CSV table of C-alpha atoms in Angstrom, one decimal:
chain,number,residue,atom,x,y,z
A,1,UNK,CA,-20.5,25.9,-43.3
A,2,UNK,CA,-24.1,27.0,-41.9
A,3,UNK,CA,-24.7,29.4,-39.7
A,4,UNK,CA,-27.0,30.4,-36.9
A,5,UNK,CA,-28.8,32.5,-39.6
A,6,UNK,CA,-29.7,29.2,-42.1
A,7,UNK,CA,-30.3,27.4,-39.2
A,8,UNK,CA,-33.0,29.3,-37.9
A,9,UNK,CA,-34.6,30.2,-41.3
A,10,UNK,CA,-34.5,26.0,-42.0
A,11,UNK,CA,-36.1,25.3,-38.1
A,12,UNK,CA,-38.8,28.0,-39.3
A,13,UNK,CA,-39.6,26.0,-42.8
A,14,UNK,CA,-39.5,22.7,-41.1
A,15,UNK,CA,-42.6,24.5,-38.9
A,16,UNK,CA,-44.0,25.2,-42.0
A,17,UNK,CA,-44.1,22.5,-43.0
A,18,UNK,CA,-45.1,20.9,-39.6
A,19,UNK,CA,-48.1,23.1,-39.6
A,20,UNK,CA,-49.1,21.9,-43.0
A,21,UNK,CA,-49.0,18.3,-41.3
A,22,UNK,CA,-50.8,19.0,-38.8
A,23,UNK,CA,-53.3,21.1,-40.9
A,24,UNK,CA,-53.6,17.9,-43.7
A,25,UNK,CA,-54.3,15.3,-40.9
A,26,UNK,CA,-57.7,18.1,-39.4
A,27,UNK,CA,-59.4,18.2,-42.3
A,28,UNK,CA,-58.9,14.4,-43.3
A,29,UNK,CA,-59.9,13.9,-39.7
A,30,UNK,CA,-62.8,16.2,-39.9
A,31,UNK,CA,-64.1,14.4,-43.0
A,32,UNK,CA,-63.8,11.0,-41.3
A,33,UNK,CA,-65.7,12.0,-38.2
A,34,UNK,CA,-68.4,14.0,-40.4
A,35,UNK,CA,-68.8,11.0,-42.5
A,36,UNK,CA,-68.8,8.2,-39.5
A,37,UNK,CA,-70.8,10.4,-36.9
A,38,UNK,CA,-67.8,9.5,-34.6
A,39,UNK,CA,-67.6,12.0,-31.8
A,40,UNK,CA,-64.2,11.2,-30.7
A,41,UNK,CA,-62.8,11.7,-33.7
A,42,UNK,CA,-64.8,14.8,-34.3
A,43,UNK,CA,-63.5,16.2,-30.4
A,44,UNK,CA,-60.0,14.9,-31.3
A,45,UNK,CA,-60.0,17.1,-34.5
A,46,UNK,CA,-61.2,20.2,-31.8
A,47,UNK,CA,-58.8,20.2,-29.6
A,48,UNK,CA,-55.5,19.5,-31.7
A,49,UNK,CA,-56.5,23.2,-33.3
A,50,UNK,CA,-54.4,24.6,-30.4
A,51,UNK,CA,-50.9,23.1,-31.7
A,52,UNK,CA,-51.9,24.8,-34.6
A,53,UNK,CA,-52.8,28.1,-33.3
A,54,UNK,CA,-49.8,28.2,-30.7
A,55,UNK,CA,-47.1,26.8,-33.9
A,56,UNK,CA,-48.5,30.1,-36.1
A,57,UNK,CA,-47.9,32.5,-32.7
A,58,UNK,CA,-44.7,30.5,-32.5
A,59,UNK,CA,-43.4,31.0,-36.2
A,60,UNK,CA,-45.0,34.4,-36.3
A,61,UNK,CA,-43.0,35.9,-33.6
A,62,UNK,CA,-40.0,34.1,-35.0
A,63,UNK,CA,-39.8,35.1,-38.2
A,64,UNK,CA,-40.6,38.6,-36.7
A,65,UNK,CA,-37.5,38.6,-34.5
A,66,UNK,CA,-35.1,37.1,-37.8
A,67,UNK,CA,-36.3,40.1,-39.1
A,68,UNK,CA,-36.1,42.5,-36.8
A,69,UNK,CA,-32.7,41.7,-35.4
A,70,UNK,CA,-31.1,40.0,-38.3
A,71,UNK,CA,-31.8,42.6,-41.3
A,72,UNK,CA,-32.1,39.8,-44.0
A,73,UNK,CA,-31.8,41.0,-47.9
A,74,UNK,CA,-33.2,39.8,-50.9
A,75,UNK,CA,-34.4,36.0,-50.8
A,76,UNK,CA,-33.6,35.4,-47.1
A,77,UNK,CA,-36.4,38.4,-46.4
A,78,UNK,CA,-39.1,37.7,-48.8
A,79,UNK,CA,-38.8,34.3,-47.8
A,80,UNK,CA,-39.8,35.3,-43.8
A,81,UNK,CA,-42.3,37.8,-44.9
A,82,UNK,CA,-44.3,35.1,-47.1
A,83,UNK,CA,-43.9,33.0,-44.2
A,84,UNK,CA,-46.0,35.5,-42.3
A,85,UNK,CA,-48.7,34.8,-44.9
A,86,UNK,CA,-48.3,31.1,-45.1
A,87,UNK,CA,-48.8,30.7,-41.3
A,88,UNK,CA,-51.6,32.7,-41.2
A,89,UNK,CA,-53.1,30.8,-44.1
A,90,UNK,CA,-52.3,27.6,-42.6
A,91,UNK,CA,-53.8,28.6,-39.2
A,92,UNK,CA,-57.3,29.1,-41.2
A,93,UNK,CA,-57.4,26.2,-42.6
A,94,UNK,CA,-56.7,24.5,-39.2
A,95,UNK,CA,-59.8,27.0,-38.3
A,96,UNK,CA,-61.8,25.7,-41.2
A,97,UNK,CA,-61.4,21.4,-40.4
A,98,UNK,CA,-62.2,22.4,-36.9
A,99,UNK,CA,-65.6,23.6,-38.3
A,100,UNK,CA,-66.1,21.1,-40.3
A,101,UNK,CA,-65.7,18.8,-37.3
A,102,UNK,CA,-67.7,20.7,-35.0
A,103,UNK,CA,-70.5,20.1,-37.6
A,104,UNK,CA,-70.0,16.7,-37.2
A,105,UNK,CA,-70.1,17.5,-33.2
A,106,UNK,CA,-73.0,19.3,-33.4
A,107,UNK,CA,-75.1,16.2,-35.3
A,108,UNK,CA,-74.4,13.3,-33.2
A,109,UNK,CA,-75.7,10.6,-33.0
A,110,UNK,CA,-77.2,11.3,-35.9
A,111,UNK,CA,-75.1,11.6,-38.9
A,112,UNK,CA,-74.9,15.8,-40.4
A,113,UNK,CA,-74.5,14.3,-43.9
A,114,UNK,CA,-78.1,12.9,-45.7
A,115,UNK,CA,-76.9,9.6,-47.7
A,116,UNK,CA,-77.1,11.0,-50.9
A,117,UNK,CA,-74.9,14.2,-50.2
A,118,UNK,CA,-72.1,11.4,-48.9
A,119,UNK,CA,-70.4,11.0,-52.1
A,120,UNK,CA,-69.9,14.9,-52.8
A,121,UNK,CA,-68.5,15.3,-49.3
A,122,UNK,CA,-66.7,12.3,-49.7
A,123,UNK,CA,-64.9,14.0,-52.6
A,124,UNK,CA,-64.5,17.7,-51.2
A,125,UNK,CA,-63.0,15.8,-48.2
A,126,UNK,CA,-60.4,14.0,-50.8
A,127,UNK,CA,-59.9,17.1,-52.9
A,128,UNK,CA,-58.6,19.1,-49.9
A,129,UNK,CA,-56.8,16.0,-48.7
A,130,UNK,CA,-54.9,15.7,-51.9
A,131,UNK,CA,-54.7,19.4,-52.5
A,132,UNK,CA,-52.7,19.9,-49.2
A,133,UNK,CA,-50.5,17.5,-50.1
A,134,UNK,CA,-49.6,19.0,-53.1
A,135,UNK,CA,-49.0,22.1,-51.4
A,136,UNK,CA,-46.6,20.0,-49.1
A,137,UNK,CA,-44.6,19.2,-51.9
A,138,UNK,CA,-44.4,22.7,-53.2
A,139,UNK,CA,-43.2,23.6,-49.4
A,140,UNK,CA,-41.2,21.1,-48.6
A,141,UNK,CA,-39.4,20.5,-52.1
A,142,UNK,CA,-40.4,24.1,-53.4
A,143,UNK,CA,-41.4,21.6,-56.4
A,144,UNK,CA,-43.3,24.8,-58.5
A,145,UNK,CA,-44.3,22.1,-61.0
A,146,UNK,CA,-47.6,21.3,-59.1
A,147,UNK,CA,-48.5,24.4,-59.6
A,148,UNK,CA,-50.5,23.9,-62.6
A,149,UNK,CA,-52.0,20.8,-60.8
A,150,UNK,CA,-53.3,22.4,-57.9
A,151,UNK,CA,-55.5,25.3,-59.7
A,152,UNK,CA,-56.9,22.7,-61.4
A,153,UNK,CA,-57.4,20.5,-58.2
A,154,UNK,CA,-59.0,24.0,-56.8
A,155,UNK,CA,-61.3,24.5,-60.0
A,156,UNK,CA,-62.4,20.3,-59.1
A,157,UNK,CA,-63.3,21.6,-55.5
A,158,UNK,CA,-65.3,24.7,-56.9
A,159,UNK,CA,-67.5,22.6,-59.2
A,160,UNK,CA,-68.2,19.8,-56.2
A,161,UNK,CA,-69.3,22.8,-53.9
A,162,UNK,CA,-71.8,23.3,-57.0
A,163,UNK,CA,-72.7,20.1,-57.6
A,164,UNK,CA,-73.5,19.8,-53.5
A,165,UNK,CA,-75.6,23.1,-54.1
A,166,UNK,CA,-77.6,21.4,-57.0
A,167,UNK,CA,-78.2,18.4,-55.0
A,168,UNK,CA,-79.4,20.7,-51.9
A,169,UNK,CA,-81.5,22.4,-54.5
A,170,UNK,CA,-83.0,19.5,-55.5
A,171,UNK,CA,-86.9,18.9,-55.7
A,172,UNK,CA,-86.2,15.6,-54.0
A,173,UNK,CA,-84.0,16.9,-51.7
A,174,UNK,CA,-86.1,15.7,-48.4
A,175,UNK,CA,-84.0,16.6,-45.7
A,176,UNK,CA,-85.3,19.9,-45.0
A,177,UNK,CA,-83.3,23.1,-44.1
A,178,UNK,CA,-81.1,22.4,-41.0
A,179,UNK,CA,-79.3,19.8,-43.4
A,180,UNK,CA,-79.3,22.2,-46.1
A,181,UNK,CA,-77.5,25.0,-43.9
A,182,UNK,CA,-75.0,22.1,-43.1
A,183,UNK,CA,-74.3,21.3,-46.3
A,184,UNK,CA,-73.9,24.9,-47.1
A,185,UNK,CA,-71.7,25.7,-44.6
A,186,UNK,CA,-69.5,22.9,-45.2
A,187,UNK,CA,-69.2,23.4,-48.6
A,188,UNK,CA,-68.0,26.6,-48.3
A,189,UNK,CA,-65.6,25.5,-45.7
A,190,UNK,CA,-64.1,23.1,-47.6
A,191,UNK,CA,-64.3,25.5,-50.6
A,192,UNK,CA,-62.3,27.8,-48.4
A,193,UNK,CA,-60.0,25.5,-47.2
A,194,UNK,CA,-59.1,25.0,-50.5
A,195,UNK,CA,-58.5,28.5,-51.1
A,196,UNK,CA,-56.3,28.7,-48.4
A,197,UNK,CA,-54.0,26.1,-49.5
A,198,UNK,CA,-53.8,27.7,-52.9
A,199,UNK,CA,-52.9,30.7,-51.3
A,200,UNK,CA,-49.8,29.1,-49.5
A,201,UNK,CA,-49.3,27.5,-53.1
A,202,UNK,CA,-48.8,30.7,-54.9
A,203,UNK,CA,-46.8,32.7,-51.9
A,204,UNK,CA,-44.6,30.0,-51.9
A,205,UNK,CA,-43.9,29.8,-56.2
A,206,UNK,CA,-43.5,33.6,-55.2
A,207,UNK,CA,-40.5,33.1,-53.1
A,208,UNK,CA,-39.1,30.6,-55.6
A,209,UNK,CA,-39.4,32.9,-58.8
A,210,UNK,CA,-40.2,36.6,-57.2
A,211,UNK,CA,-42.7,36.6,-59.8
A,212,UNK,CA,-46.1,37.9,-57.8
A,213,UNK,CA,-48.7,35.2,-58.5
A,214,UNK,CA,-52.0,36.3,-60.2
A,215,UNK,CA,-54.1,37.4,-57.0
A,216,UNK,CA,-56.5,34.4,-55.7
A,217,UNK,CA,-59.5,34.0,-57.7
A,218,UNK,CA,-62.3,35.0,-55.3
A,219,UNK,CA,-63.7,31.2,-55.9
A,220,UNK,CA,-67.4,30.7,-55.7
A,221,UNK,CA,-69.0,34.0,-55.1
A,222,UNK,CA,-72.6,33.6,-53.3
A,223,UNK,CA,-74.2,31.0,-55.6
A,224,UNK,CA,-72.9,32.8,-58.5
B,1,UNK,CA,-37.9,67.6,-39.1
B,2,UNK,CA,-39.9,65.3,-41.4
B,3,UNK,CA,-37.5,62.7,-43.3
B,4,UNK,CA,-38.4,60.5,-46.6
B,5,UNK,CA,-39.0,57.4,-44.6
B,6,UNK,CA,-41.7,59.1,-41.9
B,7,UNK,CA,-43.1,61.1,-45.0
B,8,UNK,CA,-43.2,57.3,-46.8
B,9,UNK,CA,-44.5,55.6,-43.5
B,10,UNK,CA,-47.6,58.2,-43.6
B,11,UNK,CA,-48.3,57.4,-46.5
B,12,UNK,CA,-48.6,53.8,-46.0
B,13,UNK,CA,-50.6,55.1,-43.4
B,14,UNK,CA,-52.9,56.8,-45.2
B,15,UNK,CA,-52.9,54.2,-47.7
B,16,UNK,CA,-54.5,51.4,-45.1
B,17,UNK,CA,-56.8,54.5,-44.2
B,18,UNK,CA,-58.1,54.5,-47.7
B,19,UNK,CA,-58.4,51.1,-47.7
B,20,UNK,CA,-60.9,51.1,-44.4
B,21,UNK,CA,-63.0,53.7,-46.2
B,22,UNK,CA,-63.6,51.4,-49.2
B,23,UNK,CA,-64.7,48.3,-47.7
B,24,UNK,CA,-66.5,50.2,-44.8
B,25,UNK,CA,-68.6,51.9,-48.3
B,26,UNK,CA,-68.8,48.9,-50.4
B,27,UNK,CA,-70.4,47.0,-46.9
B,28,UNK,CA,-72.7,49.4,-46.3
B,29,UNK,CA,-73.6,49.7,-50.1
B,30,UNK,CA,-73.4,45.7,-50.5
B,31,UNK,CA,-76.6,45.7,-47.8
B,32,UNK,CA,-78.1,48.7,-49.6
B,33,UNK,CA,-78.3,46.6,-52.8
B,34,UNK,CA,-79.4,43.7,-51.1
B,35,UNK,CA,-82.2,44.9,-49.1
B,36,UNK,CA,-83.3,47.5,-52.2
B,37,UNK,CA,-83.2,44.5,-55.0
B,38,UNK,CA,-80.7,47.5,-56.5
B,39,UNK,CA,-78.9,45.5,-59.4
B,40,UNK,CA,-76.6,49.3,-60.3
B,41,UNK,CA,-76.1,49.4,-56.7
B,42,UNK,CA,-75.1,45.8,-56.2
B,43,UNK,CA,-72.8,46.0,-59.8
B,44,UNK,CA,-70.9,49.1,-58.5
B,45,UNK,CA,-70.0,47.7,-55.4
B,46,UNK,CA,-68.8,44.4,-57.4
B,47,UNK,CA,-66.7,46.9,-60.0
B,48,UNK,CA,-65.2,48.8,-57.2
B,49,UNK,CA,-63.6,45.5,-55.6
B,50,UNK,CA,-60.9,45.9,-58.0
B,51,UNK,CA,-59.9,49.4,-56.4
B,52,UNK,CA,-59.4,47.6,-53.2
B,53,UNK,CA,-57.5,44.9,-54.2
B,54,UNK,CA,-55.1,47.1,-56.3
B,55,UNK,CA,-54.1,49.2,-52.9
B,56,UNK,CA,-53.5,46.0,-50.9
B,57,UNK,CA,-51.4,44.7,-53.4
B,58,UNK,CA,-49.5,48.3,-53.7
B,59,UNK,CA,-49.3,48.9,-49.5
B,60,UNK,CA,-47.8,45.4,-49.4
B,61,UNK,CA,-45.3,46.1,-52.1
B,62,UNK,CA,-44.3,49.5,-50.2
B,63,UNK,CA,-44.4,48.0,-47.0
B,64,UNK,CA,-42.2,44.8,-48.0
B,65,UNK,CA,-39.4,47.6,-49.7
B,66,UNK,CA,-39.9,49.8,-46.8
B,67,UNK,CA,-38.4,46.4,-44.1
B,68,UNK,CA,-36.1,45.9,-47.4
B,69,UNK,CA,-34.4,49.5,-48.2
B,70,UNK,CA,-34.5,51.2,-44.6
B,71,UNK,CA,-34.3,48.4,-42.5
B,72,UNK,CA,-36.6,49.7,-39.7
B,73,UNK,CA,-36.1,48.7,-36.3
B,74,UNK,CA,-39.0,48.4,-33.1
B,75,UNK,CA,-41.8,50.3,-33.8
B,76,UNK,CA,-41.3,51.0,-37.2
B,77,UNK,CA,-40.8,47.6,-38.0
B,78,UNK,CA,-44.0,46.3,-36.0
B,79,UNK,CA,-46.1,49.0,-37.9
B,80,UNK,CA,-45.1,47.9,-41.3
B,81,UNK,CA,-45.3,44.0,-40.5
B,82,UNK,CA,-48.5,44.3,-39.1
B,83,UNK,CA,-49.6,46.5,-42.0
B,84,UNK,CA,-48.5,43.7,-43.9
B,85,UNK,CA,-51.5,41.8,-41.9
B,86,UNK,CA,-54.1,44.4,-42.3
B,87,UNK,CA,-54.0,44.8,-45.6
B,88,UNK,CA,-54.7,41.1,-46.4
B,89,UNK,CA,-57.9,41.3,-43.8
B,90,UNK,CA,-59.1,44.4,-45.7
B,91,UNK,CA,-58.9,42.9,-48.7
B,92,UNK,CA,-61.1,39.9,-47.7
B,93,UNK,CA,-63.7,42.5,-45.8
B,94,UNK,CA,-63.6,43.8,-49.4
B,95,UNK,CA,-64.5,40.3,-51.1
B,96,UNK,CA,-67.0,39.8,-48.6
B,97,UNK,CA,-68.8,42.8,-49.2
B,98,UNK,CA,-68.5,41.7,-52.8
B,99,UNK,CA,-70.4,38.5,-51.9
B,100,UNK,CA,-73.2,40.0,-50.4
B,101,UNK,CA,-73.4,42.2,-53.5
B,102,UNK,CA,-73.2,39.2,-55.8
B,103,UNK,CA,-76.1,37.7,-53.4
B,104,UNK,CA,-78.4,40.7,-54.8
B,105,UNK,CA,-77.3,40.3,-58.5
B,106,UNK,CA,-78.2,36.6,-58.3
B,107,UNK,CA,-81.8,37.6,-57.2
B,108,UNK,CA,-82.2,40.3,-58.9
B,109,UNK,CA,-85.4,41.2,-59.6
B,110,UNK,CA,-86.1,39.7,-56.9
B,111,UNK,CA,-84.8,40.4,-53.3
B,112,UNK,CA,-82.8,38.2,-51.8
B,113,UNK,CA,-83.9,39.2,-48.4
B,114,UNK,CA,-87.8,37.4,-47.6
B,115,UNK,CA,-89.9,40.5,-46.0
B,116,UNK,CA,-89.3,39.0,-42.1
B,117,UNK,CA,-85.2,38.4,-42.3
B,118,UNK,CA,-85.1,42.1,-43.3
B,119,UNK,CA,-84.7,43.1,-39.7
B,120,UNK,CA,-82.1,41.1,-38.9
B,121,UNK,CA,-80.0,41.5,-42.1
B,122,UNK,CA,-80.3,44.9,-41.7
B,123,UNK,CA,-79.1,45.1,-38.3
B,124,UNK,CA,-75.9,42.8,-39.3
B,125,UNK,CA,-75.1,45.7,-41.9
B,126,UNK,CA,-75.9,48.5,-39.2
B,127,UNK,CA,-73.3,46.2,-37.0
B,128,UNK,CA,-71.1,46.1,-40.1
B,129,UNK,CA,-70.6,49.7,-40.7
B,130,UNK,CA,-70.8,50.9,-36.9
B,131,UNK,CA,-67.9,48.3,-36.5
B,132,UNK,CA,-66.1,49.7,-39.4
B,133,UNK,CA,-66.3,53.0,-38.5
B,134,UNK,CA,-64.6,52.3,-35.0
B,135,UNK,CA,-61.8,50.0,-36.6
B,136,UNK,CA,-61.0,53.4,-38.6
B,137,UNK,CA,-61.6,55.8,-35.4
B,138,UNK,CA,-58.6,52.9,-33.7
B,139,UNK,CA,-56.4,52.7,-37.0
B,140,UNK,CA,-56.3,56.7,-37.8
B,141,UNK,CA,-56.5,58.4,-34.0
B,142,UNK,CA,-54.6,55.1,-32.7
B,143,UNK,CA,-57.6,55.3,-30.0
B,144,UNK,CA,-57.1,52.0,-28.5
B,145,UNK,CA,-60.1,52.7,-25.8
B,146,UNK,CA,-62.6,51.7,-28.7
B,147,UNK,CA,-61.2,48.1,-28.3
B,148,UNK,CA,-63.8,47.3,-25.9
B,149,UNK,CA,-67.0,48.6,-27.7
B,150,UNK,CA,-65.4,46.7,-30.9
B,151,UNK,CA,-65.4,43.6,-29.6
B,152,UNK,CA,-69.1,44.3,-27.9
B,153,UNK,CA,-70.2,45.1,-31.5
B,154,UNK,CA,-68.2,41.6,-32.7
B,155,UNK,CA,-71.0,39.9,-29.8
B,156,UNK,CA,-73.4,41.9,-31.3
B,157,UNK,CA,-73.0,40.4,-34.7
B,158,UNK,CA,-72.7,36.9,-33.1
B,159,UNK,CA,-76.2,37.0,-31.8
B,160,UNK,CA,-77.5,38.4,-35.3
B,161,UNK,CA,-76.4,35.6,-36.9
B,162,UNK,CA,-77.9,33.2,-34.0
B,163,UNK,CA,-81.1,35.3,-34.7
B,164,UNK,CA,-81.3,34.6,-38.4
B,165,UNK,CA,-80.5,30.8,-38.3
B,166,UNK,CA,-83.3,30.5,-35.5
B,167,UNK,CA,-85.7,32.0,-38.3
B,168,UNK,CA,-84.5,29.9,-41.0
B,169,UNK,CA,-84.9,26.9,-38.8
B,170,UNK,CA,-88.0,27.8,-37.4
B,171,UNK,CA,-91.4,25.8,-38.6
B,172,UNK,CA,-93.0,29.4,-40.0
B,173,UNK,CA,-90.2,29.9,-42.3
B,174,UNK,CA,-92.3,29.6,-45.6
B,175,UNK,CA,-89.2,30.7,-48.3
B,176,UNK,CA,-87.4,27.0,-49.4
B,177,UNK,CA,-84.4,25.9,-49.5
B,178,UNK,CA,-82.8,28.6,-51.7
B,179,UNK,CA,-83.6,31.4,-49.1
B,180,UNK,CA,-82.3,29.4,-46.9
B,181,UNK,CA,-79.2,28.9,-48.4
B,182,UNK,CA,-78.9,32.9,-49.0
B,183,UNK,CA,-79.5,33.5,-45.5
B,184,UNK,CA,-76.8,31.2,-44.8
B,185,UNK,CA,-73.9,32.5,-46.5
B,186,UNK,CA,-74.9,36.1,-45.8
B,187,UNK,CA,-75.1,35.2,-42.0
B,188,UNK,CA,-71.4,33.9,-42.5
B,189,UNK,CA,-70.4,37.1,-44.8
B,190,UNK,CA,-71.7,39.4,-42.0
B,191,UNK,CA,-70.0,37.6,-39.1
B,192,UNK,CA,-66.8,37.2,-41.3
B,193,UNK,CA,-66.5,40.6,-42.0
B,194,UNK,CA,-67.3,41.8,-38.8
B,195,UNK,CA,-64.4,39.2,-37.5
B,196,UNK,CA,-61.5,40.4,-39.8
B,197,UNK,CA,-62.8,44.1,-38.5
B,198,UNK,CA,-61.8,43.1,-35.0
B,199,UNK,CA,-58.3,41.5,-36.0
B,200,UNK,CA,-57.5,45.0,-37.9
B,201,UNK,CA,-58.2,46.7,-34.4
B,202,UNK,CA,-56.5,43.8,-32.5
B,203,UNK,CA,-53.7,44.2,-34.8
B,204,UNK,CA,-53.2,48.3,-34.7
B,205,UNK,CA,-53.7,47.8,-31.1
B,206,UNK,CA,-50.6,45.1,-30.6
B,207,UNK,CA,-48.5,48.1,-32.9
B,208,UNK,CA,-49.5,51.0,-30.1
B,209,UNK,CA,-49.2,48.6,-26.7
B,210,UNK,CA,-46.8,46.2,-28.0
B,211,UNK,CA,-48.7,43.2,-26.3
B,212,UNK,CA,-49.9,40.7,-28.4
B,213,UNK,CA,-53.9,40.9,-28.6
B,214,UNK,CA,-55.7,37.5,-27.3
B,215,UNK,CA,-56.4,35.0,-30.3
B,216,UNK,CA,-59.3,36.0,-32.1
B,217,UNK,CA,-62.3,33.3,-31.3
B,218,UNK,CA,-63.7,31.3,-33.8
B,219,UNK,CA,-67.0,32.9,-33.5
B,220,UNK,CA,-69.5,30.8,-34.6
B,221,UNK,CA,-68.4,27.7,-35.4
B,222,UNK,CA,-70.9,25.7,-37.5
B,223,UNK,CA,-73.8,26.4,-35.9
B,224,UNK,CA,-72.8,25.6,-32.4
């Protein structure tokens, strides 16, 4: 029979996992209105960062109270402490698509991306698209399996934020500096977006096994 | 009388303390390698990360068996959650010091920093330690009064960065791309640091008045 208890702690990981929605759709969002110079799109992705914002605050507070009045032990516990973490992740990488769309804001008409940078944005934008999904499964079906596949789709995302830096680098780059702060900032927010996801990757393998993960590589560190 | 879990709650206590001090040192050393073209300087602040990230991972530890073993209730509870918090924003402040460092070592021997963003980039590490050094005054004296001149400094840091991309951009700036870039990501370091600064106080703040603190801003999103 389930109790208040499990009911509550399964309305807090469907949040979760609504916030990783939520978070998934901004950034694919964010790409598509960077990429198409659409302004609605790019405003759309703006202003649904509240839902995310007010759902952490929401399952923050929660998971606070379960604790506080509940005294959970063992799994039950770890499981509302990591969510603490997860929601907190989650909430920067809502942070991070917003951004990226206000880039995209900040460039119209005009497009923020210079033709040949497209395809590298294009990818970053598909990386974190596919990465998030992962982490969805992991969530949602605790499926600890992907680990393994989202490191590597991390280390993919680490070596496009290179390959955009080599581009910006470029002798023929002949865009000039304002595009090359764009790209630079977007590449480390997608590279941070990234990060973010992997973080909520590893906390979650950590309630499964109770094993701590190794601690989050510190990615791309300046250019180095 | 003092019992085990007030002597233990201390020392957490003293722990995040600790903690402050580093990443308020490896900052202020991180801008001390950069603007000197020190490569020791820049290496030991890179080497001492590792200190940092150990004590996060040991007050998180402590604090989750603390909520585990004694069950705390209120205020007790709130300090070791939001400890919980803190200790994950020091440990990026400490990462983003790193950074800054690594920014040094890549130039090395040459500085980073062209002769006219000095200014600037030195003022976003005055703004840096200043802001630091008030976080600690809030999290050690609990002096909740500072909250106003930390989020002042937190403007202040702002408008730095607004300074140093209006330099970059502007038609005199004679340095390339690469500089460019540098000044970038430093601006972003800076402002990043000082932000996760202001959610430590914002945090310690919620534990002494029990109201949630307002949301931190975005700060400078893109360059809008």
């Amino acid at each position: 029979m389930r109790d208040v208890f499990h009911d509550e702690m399964d309305e807090i990981g469907a949040g979760v996992a609504e916030m990783i929605r939520l978070v998934a759709a901004a950034i694919d969002e964010a790409t598509g209105a960077l990429l198409g110079g659409d302004l609605g799109r790019a405003e759309r992705v703006i202003e649904a960062d509240v839902q995310v914002d007010a759902l952490r605050e929401d399952l923050e507070d929660r998971s606070f109270q379960m604790i506080a009045r509940q005294q959970p032990v063992a799994t039950d516990l770890r499981t509302l402490v990591t969510t603490l973490h997860l929601v907190a992740d989650l909430e920067r990488m809502g942070d991070l698509a917003l951004h990226v769309a206000k880039i995209a804001r900040l460039r119209y008409p005009d497009l923020a991306v210079p033709a040949e940078a497209r395809d590298v944005i294009a990818q970053m934008g598909d990386v974190a698209k596919s990465l998030v999904q992962k982490v969805a499964d992991v969530v949602e079906g605790r499926d600890i399996q992907l680990a393994q596949a989202i490191e590597a789709e991390d280390d993919s995302m680490d070596a496009l934020r290179r390959k955009l830096f080599t581009l910006v680098l470029s002798p023929r780059w002949g865009h000039g500096t304002e595009a090359a702060i764009d790209m630079t900032l977007l590449g480390r927010y997608y590279e941070r977006y990234a990060d973010h996801a992997v973080a909520v990757a590893r906390r979650t393998i950590f309630i499964v096994t109770g094993v701590r993960p190794s601690p989050l590589a510190n990615g791309l560190a300046g250019l180095g």
